[in-house]
Amino acid sequence: MKELKILAVVVFFSLAVYILVEPIAHGVMHKTIDKQGFAYKDLPDVNKKGDATRGKDLVMGAGACTGCHSIEVAGIAPTMDALTASSSYGVVPPDLSIAGAIYDERFLHALIKNPAKALDVEHKFTPDSGKMHPMSSFGGAGGDIDQEIADMVAYLKSIAPDSASVTPTQAFENACGRCHEVRYTNWTQMGEKPKFKKERDSLIYDANVLDYQDNLKKYMGKLPPDLSMKYGARGEQFMSTFVENPQGLLHGTSMPRVGLNAESAEKTLQYLHDSYEPQAMREERDRTGLWVMGFLLILASVAYLWKREVWKDLH
Amino acid sequence: MANFAKANSVEEWLDQRLAIRTIRRVMSTEYWIPKNVNFLWAMGMILMVTFKLLLVSGIFLLMYYQPNVDTAFDSVNYTIMQDVAYGWLWRHVHAVGASVVFLIIYIHMFTGIYYGSYKKGRELIWISGMILFITFSGLAFSGYMLPWGQMSYWAGMVITNLFSAGSLELHGIVEWVRGDYVPGQAFLDRFFMQHVLLLPLGVLGAIGLHFAALRLPHVNNQDGEEINFEEEAAKYKAGKKKESKVMAFGNDFLSKDIFVLSVFLIFFFYLVFWHYGFALDPVNLDPADGLKTPAHIYPEWYFLWSYEILRPFPKDPGLIAFAFSQVILLLLPFLDRSPNVAPANRRGPFAIWFWVFLVDMIVLTAMGKLPPEGIFNTIGLVAAIVFILLWVALPFITKLEKRL
Ligand code: HEM
């Protein structure tokens, strides 16, 4: 039929435009890197079985972890408040209660040995720069250093919850929350902003966040962006590969590779997906869409029958 | 004072006061449409409906949008998208509508060009159509500024820069247009005003003109046949509906319009619910930042062809080519020197002209988005030159055309 041929021509040219300006042009403009499954193959594999009890002594003692980090589940409070910590280290050293569940084991090992290397920010801490990574490297406690580190990692894993029970919010707060705010979920770098009764208290909180951000800016060279909309702005592929390998996509960036395992990375991204378009909204969209489609299909059928009826008299 | 008899029905009551029966006759039951038209003649109606969808969704958006550089981004991306019940639906309808309206406008325009529907009395239809196109372009551009994202800011910067007119360096005009040295509060406010008041009014006026211009010449048909509307209408009214070459707009053509429209709406709402990404550019989901130029700045897809006519040339020739591309289509009825009103495929060399022009526009569109490097730059330059040559050649090609 002639009308269908015309329709085919219209559809052909419209699709050509679409394919050229959307998938093809975006493919050329935005370079992508392959997902590596959060395996961190560049870091050495350590085949040592750790002993959690010895690890506990090291974490609290020679390893000095608790000099900077809190471990709430073990009853160890932060040594200083968040603002003071940020002025000393640039950021609040994250609480280690769930570190064993969310970070990759190989990565944790490498981190304790040489943070700048594991975090992939060595370019910022070259000998010439005169700067040192705020987390000190563990130099060993007199024995086999790899065994000692394995013990500490074993300890962190022993106190951490089962990785399946970590929530997206916990994963995000621990891995990204010290650097990034997420306005749409009310998250600031100093934690979720509480509801204050007095305006004054609210302003003081905001002022503290501003001070924290100043310290963070000094440490990172720039203020890490708000992540509320980033999932939508960058897309899943970018977000996932960026968390796994920031240098691969933004060469020279000061954002560290945080070393999440695959499961926790997915949860972190889920948190950011929800801040961009909450799950409930996505469901509502599908539901509403089906109703509207149903209505339109009925409309189209009725319209078709009506047209046939009217046109009977014309031809 | 006229003498009003007692009315026996609401319709009669209204008819006495508003002459609604006359209006219905003139606008619908005795508004004649040739029978030999295809679904492409429903595009005007689809445009009308899409414009209404834009208007209604826009009114809802306007209840929550805040034209302030500090709050605009969040009022759109948080308040409307997440806080307000079904705010996302209105936003998607508006964004998808703005993009799809241009797709349909282009189909409508190419239909007009293909069937020669812009000459022999139909010149004003075409010109008012182009006025609509230009007003819609302004509407789309000003609307794009409102979410105050990275692309709003930087596209606003780049496009307003054009007002400096290249080497003439008329920076004063640029500042006057922006209301500031760089896009800021004054800039956002004035584009807001244009988007929600001035240009919608302009569109409404231009639609009125467009429809008025259609009235006397009637619409064209797919054979370019010259129809004696009076004679054919008389046949129709005498009950010889089958023999008549025309049909009434209501309900004959309307019944088809509504069917085509409902198929279009299925496509439209499919995009609204499940495929809206193309209408909400990801770069614009980053808030405006005057200190951070995005890696790629490009306009929405429907402006890409004219952007690509600007881009591959050096500054001044580029601007001249751009200005040329903006006005030349308006002159189509006068550049086509052939007396034939017929489908392009029956018009010899004009057939080639038409298809080359269509493909050239698509090539320009694609190159306008791709980064201007290497081979893309060359293809873009060639396509831009082809565009100009096509229009220069048009009067000569059509002059030589044989009378059908
Ligand atoms: C939103 C904007 C527009 C609306 C609402 C609109 C509406 C209409 C309607 C209802 C018709 C009659 C039915 C049909 O042939 O489709 C029509 C015809 C026409 N329009 Fe438009 N139009 C718009 C934009 C344009 C543009 C941008 C152009 C091109 C410059 C254009 C050129 C024409 C021509 C040449 C005809 C006559 C077609 C014929 O005689 O066969 N219109 N328009």
PDB file of C-alpha atoms in Angstrom, chain B residues 73-331:
ATOM      1  CA  PHE B  73      18.521  23.541  38.694  1.00  0.00           C
ATOM      2  CA  ASP B  74      17.142  21.961  41.853  1.00  0.00           C
ATOM      3  CA  SER B  75      13.613  23.184  41.251  1.00  0.00           C
ATOM      4  CA  VAL B  76      13.637  21.212  38.013  1.00  0.00           C
ATOM      5  CA  ASN B  77      15.731  18.193  38.907  1.00  0.00           C
ATOM      6  CA  TYR B  78      14.619  17.715  42.469  1.00  0.00           C
ATOM      7  CA  THR B  79      11.351  19.511  43.161  1.00  0.00           C
ATOM      8  CA  ILE B  80       9.639  18.716  39.882  1.00  0.00           C
ATOM      9  CA  MET B  81      11.277  15.369  39.177  1.00  0.00           C
ATOM     10  CA  GLN B  82      11.167  13.885  42.659  1.00  0.00           C
ATOM     11  CA  ASP B  83       9.025  15.890  45.042  1.00  0.00           C
ATOM     12  CA  VAL B  84       5.913  16.850  43.122  1.00  0.00           C
ATOM     13  CA  ALA B  85       3.439  14.054  42.396  1.00  0.00           C
ATOM     14  CA  TYR B  86       3.747  13.159  38.702  1.00  0.00           C
ATOM     15  CA  GLY B  87       6.073  16.121  38.165  1.00  0.00           C
ATOM     16  CA  TRP B  88       8.380  13.777  36.270  1.00  0.00           C
ATOM     17  CA  LEU B  89       5.537  12.991  33.881  1.00  0.00           C
ATOM     18  CA  TRP B  90       5.010  16.637  32.957  1.00  0.00           C
ATOM     19  CA  ARG B  91       8.737  17.140  32.598  1.00  0.00           C
ATOM     20  CA  HIS B  92       9.099  14.140  30.328  1.00  0.00           C
ATOM     21  CA  VAL B  93       6.099  15.174  28.233  1.00  0.00           C
ATOM     22  CA  HIS B  94       7.550  18.656  27.894  1.00  0.00           C
ATOM     23  CA  ALA B  95      11.082  17.537  27.056  1.00  0.00           C
ATOM     24  CA  VAL B  96      10.040  14.788  24.660  1.00  0.00           C
ATOM     25  CA  GLY B  97       7.409  17.094  23.168  1.00  0.00           C
ATOM     26  CA  ALA B  98       9.977  19.783  22.452  1.00  0.00           C
ATOM     27  CA  SER B  99      12.138  17.311  20.577  1.00  0.00           C
ATOM     28  CA  VAL B 100       9.372  15.472  18.756  1.00  0.00           C
ATOM     29  CA  VAL B 101       7.660  18.681  17.671  1.00  0.00           C
ATOM     30  CA  PHE B 102      10.761  19.405  15.611  1.00  0.00           C
ATOM     31  CA  LEU B 103      10.813  15.934  14.103  1.00  0.00           C
ATOM     32  CA  ILE B 104       7.223  16.469  12.965  1.00  0.00           C
ATOM     33  CA  ILE B 105       7.959  20.022  11.810  1.00  0.00           C
ATOM     34  CA  TYR B 106      10.758  18.692   9.620  1.00  0.00           C
ATOM     35  CA  ILE B 107       8.519  15.947   8.214  1.00  0.00           C
ATOM     36  CA  HIS B 108       5.825  18.578   7.597  1.00  0.00           C
ATOM     37  CA  MET B 109       8.315  20.883   5.857  1.00  0.00           C
ATOM     38  CA  PHE B 110       9.782  18.177   3.669  1.00  0.00           C
ATOM     39  CA  THR B 111       6.257  17.091   2.762  1.00  0.00           C
ATOM     40  CA  GLY B 112       5.560  20.644   1.634  1.00  0.00           C
ATOM     41  CA  ILE B 113       8.763  20.770  -0.371  1.00  0.00           C
ATOM     42  CA  TYR B 114       8.216  17.360  -1.924  1.00  0.00           C
ATOM     43  CA  TYR B 115       4.688  18.065  -3.126  1.00  0.00           C
ATOM     44  CA  GLY B 116       5.347  21.692  -4.081  1.00  0.00           C
ATOM     45  CA  SER B 117       2.777  22.955  -1.590  1.00  0.00           C
ATOM     46  CA  TYR B 118       4.354  26.389  -1.346  1.00  0.00           C
ATOM     47  CA  LYS B 119       3.427  27.969  -4.654  1.00  0.00           C
ATOM     48  CA  LYS B 120       0.474  29.057  -6.751  1.00  0.00           C
ATOM     49  CA  GLY B 121      -1.344  30.823  -3.951  1.00  0.00           C
ATOM     50  CA  ARG B 122       0.231  28.846  -1.134  1.00  0.00           C
ATOM     51  CA  GLU B 123       3.241  31.166  -0.652  1.00  0.00           C
ATOM     52  CA  LEU B 124       1.874  32.630   2.562  1.00  0.00           C
ATOM     53  CA  ILE B 125       1.241  29.194   4.008  1.00  0.00           C
ATOM     54  CA  TRP B 126       4.918  28.466   3.545  1.00  0.00           C
ATOM     55  CA  ILE B 127       6.072  31.831   4.871  1.00  0.00           C
ATOM     56  CA  SER B 128       3.850  31.675   7.922  1.00  0.00           C
ATOM     57  CA  GLY B 129       5.124  28.123   8.394  1.00  0.00           C
ATOM     58  CA  MET B 130       8.695  29.382   8.400  1.00  0.00           C
ATOM     59  CA  ILE B 131       7.719  32.074  10.880  1.00  0.00           C
ATOM     60  CA  LEU B 132       6.404  29.249  13.046  1.00  0.00           C
ATOM     61  CA  PHE B 133       9.640  27.364  12.615  1.00  0.00           C
ATOM     62  CA  ILE B 134      11.682  30.377  13.681  1.00  0.00           C
ATOM     63  CA  THR B 135       9.432  31.105  16.647  1.00  0.00           C
ATOM     64  CA  PHE B 136       9.574  27.462  17.708  1.00  0.00           C
ATOM     65  CA  SER B 137      13.360  27.579  17.475  1.00  0.00           C
ATOM     66  CA  GLY B 138      13.401  30.562  19.804  1.00  0.00           C
ATOM     67  CA  LEU B 139      11.018  28.785  22.110  1.00  0.00           C
ATOM     68  CA  ALA B 140      13.171  25.669  22.215  1.00  0.00           C
ATOM     69  CA  PHE B 141      16.367  27.614  22.775  1.00  0.00           C
ATOM     70  CA  SER B 142      14.958  29.816  25.543  1.00  0.00           C
ATOM     71  CA  GLY B 143      13.428  26.755  27.213  1.00  0.00           C
ATOM     72  CA  TYR B 144      16.777  25.024  27.140  1.00  0.00           C
ATOM     73  CA  MET B 145      18.249  27.801  29.283  1.00  0.00           C
ATOM     74  CA  LEU B 146      15.778  27.279  32.109  1.00  0.00           C
ATOM     75  CA  PRO B 147      17.135  24.187  33.921  1.00  0.00           C
ATOM     76  CA  TRP B 148      20.419  26.103  34.259  1.00  0.00           C
ATOM     77  CA  GLY B 149      22.595  23.081  33.652  1.00  0.00           C
ATOM     78  CA  GLN B 150      26.024  23.000  32.049  1.00  0.00           C
ATOM     79  CA  MET B 151      24.630  22.853  28.530  1.00  0.00           C
ATOM     80  CA  SER B 152      22.115  25.633  29.227  1.00  0.00           C
ATOM     81  CA  TYR B 153      24.901  27.870  30.351  1.00  0.00           C
ATOM     82  CA  TRP B 154      27.453  27.078  27.685  1.00  0.00           C
ATOM     83  CA  ALA B 155      25.070  26.831  24.746  1.00  0.00           C
ATOM     84  CA  GLY B 156      23.673  30.172  25.942  1.00  0.00           C
ATOM     85  CA  MET B 157      27.182  31.567  26.004  1.00  0.00           C
ATOM     86  CA  VAL B 158      28.079  30.300  22.525  1.00  0.00           C
ATOM     87  CA  ILE B 159      24.839  31.291  20.811  1.00  0.00           C
ATOM     88  CA  THR B 160      24.623  34.783  22.307  1.00  0.00           C
ATOM     89  CA  ASN B 161      28.228  35.275  21.251  1.00  0.00           C
ATOM     90  CA  LEU B 162      27.047  35.114  17.641  1.00  0.00           C
ATOM     91  CA  PHE B 163      25.562  38.576  18.150  1.00  0.00           C
ATOM     92  CA  SER B 164      29.055  40.052  18.183  1.00  0.00           C
ATOM     93  CA  ALA B 165      28.939  39.459  14.407  1.00  0.00           C
ATOM     94  CA  GLY B 166      32.458  38.077  14.036  1.00  0.00           C
ATOM     95  CA  SER B 167      35.112  40.656  13.188  1.00  0.00           C
ATOM     96  CA  LEU B 168      32.692  43.497  13.779  1.00  0.00           C
ATOM     97  CA  GLU B 169      33.224  42.697  17.470  1.00  0.00           C
ATOM     98  CA  LEU B 170      29.933  44.150  18.591  1.00  0.00           C
ATOM     99  CA  HIS B 171      30.399  43.060  22.183  1.00  0.00           C
ATOM    100  CA  GLY B 172      28.010  45.762  23.308  1.00  0.00           C
ATOM    101  CA  ILE B 173      25.176  43.934  21.581  1.00  0.00           C
ATOM    102  CA  VAL B 174      26.140  40.661  23.200  1.00  0.00           C
ATOM    103  CA  GLU B 175      26.067  42.300  26.621  1.00  0.00           C
ATOM    104  CA  TRP B 176      22.768  43.926  25.786  1.00  0.00           C
ATOM    105  CA  VAL B 177      21.279  40.564  24.814  1.00  0.00           C
ATOM    106  CA  ARG B 178      22.645  38.884  27.920  1.00  0.00           C
ATOM    107  CA  GLY B 179      21.973  41.745  30.289  1.00  0.00           C
ATOM    108  CA  ASP B 180      25.421  41.058  31.726  1.00  0.00           C
ATOM    109  CA  TYR B 181      28.951  40.206  30.622  1.00  0.00           C
ATOM    110  CA  VAL B 182      28.301  36.490  31.003  1.00  0.00           C
ATOM    111  CA  PRO B 183      25.065  34.528  31.422  1.00  0.00           C
ATOM    112  CA  GLY B 184      23.664  35.227  34.878  1.00  0.00           C
ATOM    113  CA  GLN B 185      20.467  36.166  36.675  1.00  0.00           C
ATOM    114  CA  ALA B 186      19.394  38.835  34.182  1.00  0.00           C
ATOM    115  CA  PHE B 187      20.032  36.384  31.353  1.00  0.00           C
ATOM    116  CA  LEU B 188      17.948  33.643  32.945  1.00  0.00           C
ATOM    117  CA  ASP B 189      15.113  36.052  33.717  1.00  0.00           C
ATOM    118  CA  ARG B 190      14.803  37.356  30.184  1.00  0.00           C
ATOM    119  CA  PHE B 191      14.887  33.924  28.604  1.00  0.00           C
ATOM    120  CA  PHE B 192      12.295  32.833  31.133  1.00  0.00           C
ATOM    121  CA  MET B 193      10.050  35.699  30.054  1.00  0.00           C
ATOM    122  CA  GLN B 194      10.527  34.825  26.394  1.00  0.00           C
ATOM    123  CA  HIS B 195       9.872  31.177  26.975  1.00  0.00           C
ATOM    124  CA  VAL B 196       6.699  31.421  28.991  1.00  0.00           C
ATOM    125  CA  LEU B 197       5.091  34.505  27.511  1.00  0.00           C
ATOM    126  CA  LEU B 198       6.495  36.273  24.493  1.00  0.00           C
ATOM    127  CA  LEU B 199       7.224  33.343  22.218  1.00  0.00           C
ATOM    128  CA  PRO B 200       4.128  31.264  23.057  1.00  0.00           C
ATOM    129  CA  LEU B 201       2.098  34.336  22.140  1.00  0.00           C
ATOM    130  CA  GLY B 202       4.088  34.583  18.931  1.00  0.00           C
ATOM    131  CA  VAL B 203       3.389  30.939  18.120  1.00  0.00           C
ATOM    132  CA  LEU B 204      -0.323  31.351  18.731  1.00  0.00           C
ATOM    133  CA  GLY B 205      -0.395  34.356  16.424  1.00  0.00           C
ATOM    134  CA  ALA B 206       1.616  32.601  13.747  1.00  0.00           C
ATOM    135  CA  ILE B 207      -0.638  29.530  13.906  1.00  0.00           C
ATOM    136  CA  GLY B 208      -3.577  31.846  13.308  1.00  0.00           C
ATOM    137  CA  LEU B 209      -1.855  33.304  10.258  1.00  0.00           C
ATOM    138  CA  HIS B 210      -0.891  29.836   9.009  1.00  0.00           C
ATOM    139  CA  PHE B 211      -4.472  28.614   9.189  1.00  0.00           C
ATOM    140  CA  ALA B 212      -5.852  31.761   7.629  1.00  0.00           C
ATOM    141  CA  ALA B 213      -3.403  31.378   4.758  1.00  0.00           C
ATOM    142  CA  LEU B 214      -4.632  27.814   4.191  1.00  0.00           C
ATOM    143  CA  ARG B 215      -8.242  28.820   3.873  1.00  0.00           C
ATOM    144  CA  LEU B 216      -8.440  30.189   0.315  1.00  0.00           C
ATOM    145  CA  PRO B 217      -5.920  28.044  -1.573  1.00  0.00           C
ATOM    146  CA  HIS B 218      -6.985  24.867   0.312  1.00  0.00           C
ATOM    147  CA  VAL B 219      -4.452  22.158   0.928  1.00  0.00           C
ATOM    148  CA  ASN B 220      -2.514  20.631  -1.886  1.00  0.00           C
ATOM    149  CA  ASN B 221      -2.800  16.929  -2.745  1.00  0.00           C
ATOM    150  CA  GLN B 222      -0.425  14.118  -3.522  1.00  0.00           C
ATOM    151  CA  ASP B 223      -0.797  14.415  -7.303  1.00  0.00           C
ATOM    152  CA  GLY B 224      -0.495  18.188  -7.499  1.00  0.00           C
ATOM    153  CA  GLU B 225      -3.878  18.110  -9.164  1.00  0.00           C
ATOM    154  CA  GLU B 226      -5.636  21.446  -9.568  1.00  0.00           C
ATOM    155  CA  ILE B 227      -9.083  20.891  -8.138  1.00  0.00           C
ATOM    156  CA  ASN B 228     -12.145  23.031  -8.753  1.00  0.00           C
ATOM    157  CA  PHE B 229     -13.292  23.107  -5.180  1.00  0.00           C
ATOM    158  CA  GLU B 230     -16.647  24.757  -5.827  1.00  0.00           C
ATOM    159  CA  GLU B 231     -17.706  22.183  -8.384  1.00  0.00           C
ATOM    160  CA  GLU B 232     -16.513  19.220  -6.370  1.00  0.00           C
ATOM    161  CA  ALA B 233     -18.076  20.549  -3.192  1.00  0.00           C
ATOM    162  CA  ALA B 234     -21.391  20.941  -4.980  1.00  0.00           C
ATOM    163  CA  LYS B 235     -21.219  17.270  -6.008  1.00  0.00           C
ATOM    164  CA  TYR B 236     -20.504  16.275  -2.443  1.00  0.00           C
ATOM    165  CA  LYS B 237     -23.361  18.304  -1.093  1.00  0.00           C
ATOM    166  CA  ALA B 238     -25.713  16.869  -3.696  1.00  0.00           C
ATOM    167  CA  GLY B 239     -25.085  13.491  -2.107  1.00  0.00           C
ATOM    168  CA  LYS B 240     -22.626  12.263  -4.721  1.00  0.00           C
ATOM    169  CA  LYS B 241     -19.942  11.735  -2.119  1.00  0.00           C
ATOM    170  CA  LYS B 242     -18.284   8.910  -4.042  1.00  0.00           C
ATOM    171  CA  GLU B 243     -17.841  10.877  -7.268  1.00  0.00           C
ATOM    172  CA  SER B 244     -16.655  14.075  -5.659  1.00  0.00           C
ATOM    173  CA  LYS B 245     -12.914  14.639  -5.519  1.00  0.00           C
ATOM    174  CA  VAL B 246     -13.178  16.310  -2.144  1.00  0.00           C
ATOM    175  CA  MET B 247     -14.324  15.425   1.313  1.00  0.00           C
ATOM    176  CA  ALA B 248     -15.362  17.473   4.309  1.00  0.00           C
ATOM    177  CA  PHE B 249     -12.855  18.135   7.035  1.00  0.00           C
ATOM    178  CA  GLY B 250     -15.359  17.006   9.658  1.00  0.00           C
ATOM    179  CA  ASN B 251     -15.956  14.129  10.050  1.00  0.00           C
ATOM    180  CA  ASP B 252     -14.412  12.651   6.884  1.00  0.00           C
ATOM    181  CA  PHE B 253     -10.844  13.806   7.133  1.00  0.00           C
ATOM    182  CA  LEU B 254     -11.058  14.246  10.885  1.00  0.00           C
ATOM    183  CA  SER B 255     -11.722  10.544  11.394  1.00  0.00           C
ATOM    184  CA  LYS B 256      -8.479   9.744   9.624  1.00  0.00           C
ATOM    185  CA  ASP B 257      -6.609  12.538  11.403  1.00  0.00           C
ATOM    186  CA  ILE B 258      -7.613  11.106  14.729  1.00  0.00           C
ATOM    187  CA  PHE B 259      -6.503   7.627  13.781  1.00  0.00           C
ATOM    188  CA  VAL B 260      -3.096   8.893  12.614  1.00  0.00           C
ATOM    189  CA  LEU B 261      -2.921  11.023  15.732  1.00  0.00           C
ATOM    190  CA  SER B 262      -3.545   8.089  18.039  1.00  0.00           C
ATOM    191  CA  VAL B 263      -0.807   6.069  16.352  1.00  0.00           C
ATOM    192  CA  PHE B 264       1.474   9.060  16.815  1.00  0.00           C
ATOM    193  CA  LEU B 265       0.515   9.299  20.479  1.00  0.00           C
ATOM    194  CA  ILE B 266       1.468   5.662  21.035  1.00  0.00           C
ATOM    195  CA  PHE B 267       4.925   6.466  19.671  1.00  0.00           C
ATOM    196  CA  PHE B 268       5.066   9.704  21.675  1.00  0.00           C
ATOM    197  CA  PHE B 269       4.153   8.172  25.016  1.00  0.00           C
ATOM    198  CA  TYR B 270       6.435   5.234  24.430  1.00  0.00           C
ATOM    199  CA  LEU B 271       9.235   7.813  24.305  1.00  0.00           C
ATOM    200  CA  VAL B 272       7.878   9.645  27.343  1.00  0.00           C
ATOM    201  CA  PHE B 273       7.890   6.569  29.571  1.00  0.00           C
ATOM    202  CA  TRP B 274      10.700   4.408  28.316  1.00  0.00           C
ATOM    203  CA  HIS B 275      12.958   6.289  25.967  1.00  0.00           C
ATOM    204  CA  TYR B 276      13.270   9.891  27.098  1.00  0.00           C
ATOM    205  CA  GLY B 277      17.052  10.031  27.460  1.00  0.00           C
ATOM    206  CA  PHE B 278      17.580  11.606  24.044  1.00  0.00           C
ATOM    207  CA  ALA B 279      15.442  14.583  25.103  1.00  0.00           C
ATOM    208  CA  LEU B 280      17.228  15.237  28.408  1.00  0.00           C
ATOM    209  CA  ASP B 281      20.861  15.722  27.498  1.00  0.00           C
ATOM    210  CA  PRO B 282      23.091  14.105  30.132  1.00  0.00           C
ATOM    211  CA  VAL B 283      25.507  17.047  30.088  1.00  0.00           C
ATOM    212  CA  ASN B 284      22.666  19.266  31.238  1.00  0.00           C
ATOM    213  CA  LEU B 285      22.245  17.130  34.351  1.00  0.00           C
ATOM    214  CA  ASP B 286      25.389  18.783  35.682  1.00  0.00           C
ATOM    215  CA  PRO B 287      24.622  22.176  37.210  1.00  0.00           C
ATOM    216  CA  ALA B 288      25.872  25.276  35.377  1.00  0.00           C
ATOM    217  CA  ASP B 289      29.480  26.091  36.177  1.00  0.00           C
ATOM    218  CA  GLY B 290      30.977  29.163  34.544  1.00  0.00           C
ATOM    219  CA  LEU B 291      34.503  28.010  35.358  1.00  0.00           C
ATOM    220  CA  LYS B 292      34.310  24.598  33.749  1.00  0.00           C
ATOM    221  CA  THR B 293      33.788  24.394  29.983  1.00  0.00           C
ATOM    222  CA  PRO B 294      32.296  21.024  28.983  1.00  0.00           C
ATOM    223  CA  ALA B 295      34.434  18.904  26.670  1.00  0.00           C
ATOM    224  CA  HIS B 296      31.778  19.032  23.954  1.00  0.00           C
ATOM    225  CA  ILE B 297      29.284  21.839  23.453  1.00  0.00           C
ATOM    226  CA  TYR B 298      26.523  21.074  20.997  1.00  0.00           C
ATOM    227  CA  PRO B 299      22.966  22.278  20.504  1.00  0.00           C
ATOM    228  CA  GLU B 300      19.907  20.052  20.533  1.00  0.00           C
ATOM    229  CA  TRP B 301      19.631  17.812  17.465  1.00  0.00           C
ATOM    230  CA  TYR B 302      17.172  20.021  15.570  1.00  0.00           C
ATOM    231  CA  PHE B 303      19.657  22.922  15.437  1.00  0.00           C
ATOM    232  CA  LEU B 304      22.630  20.800  14.437  1.00  0.00           C
ATOM    233  CA  TRP B 305      22.350  21.318  10.688  1.00  0.00           C
ATOM    234  CA  SER B 306      22.524  25.100  10.947  1.00  0.00           C
ATOM    235  CA  TYR B 307      25.252  24.846  13.599  1.00  0.00           C
ATOM    236  CA  GLU B 308      27.283  22.759  11.161  1.00  0.00           C
ATOM    237  CA  ILE B 309      26.891  25.414   8.471  1.00  0.00           C
ATOM    238  CA  LEU B 310      28.466  27.871  10.890  1.00  0.00           C
ATOM    239  CA  ARG B 311      31.235  25.707  12.236  1.00  0.00           C
ATOM    240  CA  PRO B 312      33.503  24.410   9.466  1.00  0.00           C
ATOM    241  CA  PHE B 313      34.218  27.868   7.985  1.00  0.00           C
ATOM    242  CA  PRO B 314      36.484  30.588   9.339  1.00  0.00           C
ATOM    243  CA  LYS B 315      34.672  33.043  11.623  1.00  0.00           C
ATOM    244  CA  ASP B 316      33.246  35.640   9.242  1.00  0.00           C
ATOM    245  CA  PRO B 317      32.370  33.435   6.245  1.00  0.00           C
ATOM    246  CA  GLY B 318      30.860  31.002   8.747  1.00  0.00           C
ATOM    247  CA  LEU B 319      28.554  33.665  10.110  1.00  0.00           C
ATOM    248  CA  ILE B 320      27.529  34.721   6.626  1.00  0.00           C
ATOM    249  CA  ALA B 321      26.819  31.098   5.662  1.00  0.00           C
ATOM    250  CA  PHE B 322      24.832  30.721   8.874  1.00  0.00           C
ATOM    251  CA  ALA B 323      22.769  33.828   8.176  1.00  0.00           C
ATOM    252  CA  PHE B 324      22.195  32.554   4.639  1.00  0.00           C
ATOM    253  CA  SER B 325      20.935  29.210   5.924  1.00  0.00           C
ATOM    254  CA  GLN B 326      18.540  30.923   8.324  1.00  0.00           C
ATOM    255  CA  VAL B 327      16.739  33.015   5.715  1.00  0.00           C
ATOM    256  CA  ILE B 328      17.039  31.020   2.543  1.00  0.00           C
ATOM    257  CA  LEU B 329      14.288  28.530   3.280  1.00  0.00           C
ATOM    258  CA  LEU B 330      11.888  31.383   3.775  1.00  0.00           C
ATOM    259  CA  LEU B 331      12.437  32.357   0.161  1.00  0.00           C
TER     260      LEU B 331
END
